[in-house]
Coordinates of C-alpha atoms in Angstrom, one line a residue:
P535 CA 11.2 -20.4 -9.8
D536 CA 8.3 -22.6 -10.8
D537 CA 8.5 -24.7 -7.6
T538 CA 8.6 -21.5 -5.5
M539 CA 5.6 -20.1 -7.2
K540 CA 3.7 -23.4 -6.7
L541 CA 4.5 -23.4 -3.0
L542 CA 3.4 -19.8 -2.7
E543 CA 0.1 -20.6 -4.4
I544 CA -0.4 -23.5 -2.0
C545 CA 0.3 -21.3 1.0
F546 CA -2.2 -18.6 -0.1
K547 CA -4.9 -21.1 -1.1
A548 CA -4.6 -22.9 2.2
H549 CA -5.8 -19.9 4.1
F550 CA -9.1 -20.6 5.7
K551 CA -11.0 -19.9 8.9
K552 CA -13.7 -21.9 10.7
I553 CA -16.4 -19.6 12.2
D554 CA -19.6 -21.0 13.8
G555 CA -19.0 -24.4 12.1
N556 CA -18.6 -22.9 8.6
I557 CA -15.3 -22.9 6.8
Y558 CA -14.4 -19.7 4.9
T559 CA -11.5 -19.3 2.5
F560 CA -9.8 -16.0 1.9
D561 CA -7.8 -14.5 -1.0
G562 CA -4.5 -12.7 -0.4
T563 CA -1.9 -12.9 2.3
P564 CA -3.1 -14.4 5.6
I565 CA -2.5 -12.3 8.6
G566 CA -0.1 -13.8 11.1
K567 CA 1.8 -16.1 8.8
S568 CA 5.6 -15.5 8.8
M569 CA 5.6 -15.0 5.0
T570 CA 3.0 -12.2 5.0
G571 CA 5.3 -9.3 5.8
P572 CA 8.0 -10.1 3.3
I573 CA 5.4 -10.8 0.5
A574 CA 3.7 -7.5 1.3
D575 CA 7.0 -5.7 1.2
I576 CA 7.9 -7.3 -2.2
F577 CA 4.5 -6.2 -3.6
M578 CA 4.8 -2.7 -2.2
I579 CA 8.3 -2.3 -3.7
W580 CA 6.9 -3.2 -7.1
F581 CA 3.9 -0.9 -6.6
E582 CA 6.2 2.1 -5.6
E583 CA 8.5 1.5 -8.6
E584 CA 5.6 1.2 -11.0
F585 CA 3.3 4.0 -9.8
I586 CA 5.1 6.3 -7.3
F587 CA 8.7 6.7 -8.4
N588 CA 8.1 6.3 -12.1
P589 CA 9.3 9.4 -14.0
V590 CA 5.9 9.6 -15.8
N591 CA 4.1 10.2 -12.5
E592 CA 2.9 13.8 -12.9
F593 CA 2.9 14.2 -9.1
L594 CA 6.4 13.1 -8.5
P595 CA 7.9 16.6 -8.3
Y596 CA 5.5 17.4 -5.4
L597 CA 6.6 14.3 -3.4
K598 CA 9.4 15.5 -1.2
S599 CA 9.7 12.4 1.0
W600 CA 8.1 9.0 0.9
K601 CA 8.8 6.7 3.9
R602 CA 7.1 3.4 4.2
Y603 CA 7.2 0.5 6.7
R604 CA 4.9 -2.3 5.5
D605 CA 1.6 -0.6 5.2
D606 CA 2.3 2.7 7.0
I607 CA 3.5 5.5 4.7
Y608 CA 4.6 9.0 5.7
I609 CA 5.0 11.6 3.0
V610 CA 6.1 15.2 2.8
W611 CA 4.1 17.0 0.0
S612 CA 4.7 20.4 -1.6
G613 CA 1.9 20.5 -4.2
G614 CA -1.0 21.9 -2.3
A615 CA -4.2 20.3 -1.0
E616 CA -5.9 19.9 -4.4
A617 CA -3.0 18.1 -6.0
L618 CA -2.6 15.9 -2.9
D619 CA -6.3 14.9 -3.2
C620 CA -5.8 14.0 -6.9
F621 CA -2.6 12.0 -6.2
F622 CA -4.4 10.1 -3.4
W623 CA -7.4 9.5 -5.6
Q624 CA -5.2 8.1 -8.4
L625 CA -3.3 5.8 -6.0
N626 CA -6.5 4.1 -5.0
Y627 CA -7.3 3.2 -8.6
K628 CA -3.9 1.7 -9.5
H629 CA -4.6 -1.7 -8.1
P630 CA -7.9 -3.3 -6.9
R631 CA -6.3 -4.9 -3.8
I632 CA -4.7 -1.7 -2.5
E633 CA -6.6 0.9 -0.5
F634 CA -4.9 4.0 0.8
T635 CA -6.3 6.1 3.6
L636 CA -5.2 9.7 4.1
L637 CA -4.7 11.5 7.4
K638 CA -3.6 15.1 6.8
E639 CA -1.6 16.9 9.5
K640 CA -2.7 20.4 10.3
K641 CA -0.2 23.1 9.4
M642 CA 1.3 24.4 12.6
E643 CA 1.9 28.2 12.6
S644 CA 3.4 28.3 16.0
C645 CA 4.1 25.8 18.7
R646 CA 4.3 26.1 22.5
F647 CA 5.7 23.5 24.8

């Protein structure tokens, strides 16, 4: 495990970009590297267990469905608009590197095809 962690640290620290002759380094997972997706998935699994599906989450009863693929999440919510806004607000303060955006679907009373 120690060697694996050292290798991951090297991979993340070696992420840089040359722009206009200047070299910039970046924190986090570099876009386009093959390890980025699995690392993001591992982190999000931890995040979901810690903050979403944790029994102490007061909003858990309102969350009828949570489907995620990498950084796209689809939820079905039964708690009303105000509770959803509170849940969303709290999610954005759980970790400094995670930022959720919310797109609400309009309720469809009737549908014509």
